[in-house]
Amino acid sequence: MNRRASERTGWSCSSSSEYTTVDSIRSWSDRCREEIEPFLQAWAPSRELQLVRAAWRPGESITAGEVVRHIVAHEIHHIGQLSVWAREVGKEPVSANLIGRRLF
């Protein structure tokens, strides 16, 4: 999310391109988790079809269920990226197991 989108939504999870060290990325990730976790904790099946507006899709409404599935798919995508990069530098690949990752 770019800074302008962050200002519109009130989210502080701005673009990760602002962070250039592992510590700054971890700090950014922790702040994002603090914002996302209450949303996931409050999830109820009745929210599945609730229409929401996403900053990255101006003028369009999507369902909250689509947002949650997008978050999960995006997390899996990044786990795959980390696994490939770890192998490239001779490290153990990141596990694709989502159980125990404290996603919420």
mmCIF file of C-alpha atoms in Angstrom:
data_model
loop_
_atom_site.group_PDB
_atom_site.id
_atom_site.type_symbol
_atom_site.label_atom_id
_atom_site.label_comp_id
_atom_site.label_asym_id
_atom_site.label_seq_id
_atom_site.Cartn_x
_atom_site.Cartn_y
_atom_site.Cartn_z
ATOM 1 C CA MET A 1 0.000 0.000 0.000
ATOM 2 C CA ASN A 2 1.463 3.371 -0.874
ATOM 3 C CA ARG A 3 1.600 6.278 1.572
ATOM 4 C CA ARG A 4 -1.409 8.004 -0.006
ATOM 5 C CA ALA A 5 -3.491 4.828 0.322
ATOM 6 C CA SER A 6 -2.315 4.544 3.917
ATOM 7 C CA GLU A 7 -3.499 8.087 4.634
ATOM 8 C CA ARG A 8 -6.930 7.326 3.114
ATOM 9 C CA THR A 9 -7.420 4.147 5.101
ATOM 10 C CA GLY A 10 -5.696 5.077 8.345
ATOM 11 C CA TRP A 11 -3.435 2.030 8.075
ATOM 12 C CA SER A 12 0.228 2.520 8.896
ATOM 13 C CA CYS A 13 1.315 -0.509 6.854
ATOM 14 C CA SER A 14 2.781 1.630 4.121
ATOM 15 C CA SER A 15 5.042 0.450 1.340
ATOM 16 C CA SER A 16 7.763 -1.960 2.405
ATOM 17 C CA SER A 17 10.169 -0.230 0.003
ATOM 18 C CA GLU A 18 10.814 2.297 2.784
ATOM 19 C CA TYR A 19 12.618 -0.371 4.803
ATOM 20 C CA THR A 20 16.150 -1.417 3.949
ATOM 21 C CA THR A 21 17.383 -3.482 6.921
ATOM 22 C CA VAL A 22 16.173 -6.750 8.420
ATOM 23 C CA ASP A 23 15.382 -4.985 11.710
ATOM 24 C CA SER A 24 13.327 -2.286 9.987
ATOM 25 C CA ILE A 25 11.430 -4.938 8.008
ATOM 26 C CA ARG A 26 10.700 -6.914 11.188
ATOM 27 C CA SER A 27 9.448 -3.745 12.886
ATOM 28 C CA TRP A 28 7.238 -2.958 9.875
ATOM 29 C CA SER A 29 5.903 -6.521 9.878
ATOM 30 C CA ASP A 30 5.081 -6.291 13.587
ATOM 31 C CA ARG A 31 3.153 -3.029 13.032
ATOM 32 C CA CYS A 32 1.221 -4.589 10.152
ATOM 33 C CA ARG A 33 0.368 -7.598 12.306
ATOM 34 C CA GLU A 34 -0.976 -5.253 15.006
ATOM 35 C CA GLU A 35 -3.354 -3.750 12.450
ATOM 36 C CA ILE A 36 -4.412 -6.970 10.731
ATOM 37 C CA GLU A 37 -4.824 -9.200 13.800
ATOM 38 C CA PRO A 38 -7.914 -7.408 15.267
ATOM 39 C CA PHE A 39 -9.638 -7.718 11.882
ATOM 40 C CA LEU A 40 -9.005 -11.460 11.790
ATOM 41 C CA GLN A 41 -9.878 -11.952 15.474
ATOM 42 C CA ALA A 42 -13.248 -10.262 14.909
ATOM 43 C CA TRP A 43 -14.008 -12.398 11.859
ATOM 44 C CA ALA A 44 -17.439 -14.025 11.770
ATOM 45 C CA PRO A 45 -19.127 -15.975 8.956
ATOM 46 C CA SER A 46 -21.686 -13.184 8.689
ATOM 47 C CA ARG A 47 -18.911 -10.903 7.357
ATOM 48 C CA GLU A 48 -18.183 -13.171 4.364
ATOM 49 C CA LEU A 49 -20.408 -11.246 1.944
ATOM 50 C CA GLN A 50 -20.027 -7.807 3.551
ATOM 51 C CA LEU A 51 -18.969 -5.321 0.883
ATOM 52 C CA VAL A 52 -15.821 -3.325 1.551
ATOM 53 C CA ARG A 53 -13.728 -0.862 -0.414
ATOM 54 C CA ALA A 54 -10.057 -1.610 -0.824
ATOM 55 C CA ALA A 55 -7.581 1.227 -1.326
ATOM 56 C CA TRP A 56 -5.914 -0.728 -4.122
ATOM 57 C CA ARG A 57 -9.214 -1.026 -6.088
ATOM 58 C CA PRO A 58 -10.684 2.500 -6.141
ATOM 59 C CA GLY A 59 -14.329 2.765 -7.083
ATOM 60 C CA GLU A 60 -14.910 -0.960 -6.657
ATOM 61 C CA SER A 61 -16.492 -2.959 -3.856
ATOM 62 C CA ILE A 62 -15.318 -6.457 -2.953
ATOM 63 C CA THR A 63 -16.448 -8.850 -0.247
ATOM 64 C CA ALA A 64 -14.658 -9.170 3.071
ATOM 65 C CA GLY A 65 -14.338 -12.895 2.342
ATOM 66 C CA GLU A 66 -12.374 -12.110 -0.809
ATOM 67 C CA VAL A 67 -10.047 -9.893 1.243
ATOM 68 C CA VAL A 68 -9.384 -12.661 3.773
ATOM 69 C CA ARG A 69 -8.680 -15.224 1.052
ATOM 70 C CA HIS A 70 -6.403 -12.717 -0.691
ATOM 71 C CA ILE A 71 -4.438 -12.233 2.553
ATOM 72 C CA VAL A 72 -3.967 -16.001 2.931
ATOM 73 C CA ALA A 73 -2.942 -16.462 -0.712
ATOM 74 C CA HIS A 74 -0.546 -13.520 -0.465
ATOM 75 C CA GLU A 75 1.052 -14.959 2.680
ATOM 76 C CA ILE A 76 1.557 -18.285 0.892
ATOM 77 C CA HIS A 77 3.059 -16.485 -2.109
ATOM 78 C CA HIS A 78 5.636 -14.766 0.097
ATOM 79 C CA ILE A 79 6.481 -18.021 1.885
ATOM 80 C CA GLY A 80 7.249 -19.476 -1.537
ATOM 81 C CA GLN A 81 9.439 -16.503 -2.418
ATOM 82 C CA LEU A 82 11.371 -16.839 0.832
ATOM 83 C CA SER A 83 11.877 -20.554 0.209
ATOM 84 C CA VAL A 84 13.328 -19.933 -3.249
ATOM 85 C CA TRP A 85 15.628 -17.181 -1.983
ATOM 86 C CA ALA A 86 16.761 -19.307 0.963
ATOM 87 C CA ARG A 87 17.711 -22.149 -1.393
ATOM 88 C CA GLU A 88 19.579 -19.717 -3.650
ATOM 89 C CA VAL A 89 21.840 -18.679 -0.760
ATOM 90 C CA GLY A 90 22.271 -22.203 0.593
ATOM 91 C CA LYS A 91 19.871 -21.892 3.541
ATOM 92 C CA GLU A 92 17.087 -24.208 4.637
ATOM 93 C CA PRO A 93 13.825 -23.369 2.817
ATOM 94 C CA VAL A 94 11.054 -21.686 4.754
ATOM 95 C CA SER A 95 8.345 -24.158 5.750
ATOM 96 C CA ALA A 96 5.046 -23.794 3.924
ATOM 97 C CA ASN A 97 3.261 -25.054 7.048
ATOM 98 C CA LEU A 98 0.950 -22.259 8.235
ATOM 99 C CA ILE A 99 0.078 -24.018 11.502
ATOM 100 C CA GLY A 100 1.752 -22.321 14.448
ATOM 101 C CA ARG A 101 2.676 -19.131 12.558
ATOM 102 C CA ARG A 102 0.426 -16.945 14.722
ATOM 103 C CA LEU A 103 -1.436 -15.646 11.698
ATOM 104 C CA PHE A 104 -4.200 -14.674 14.128
#
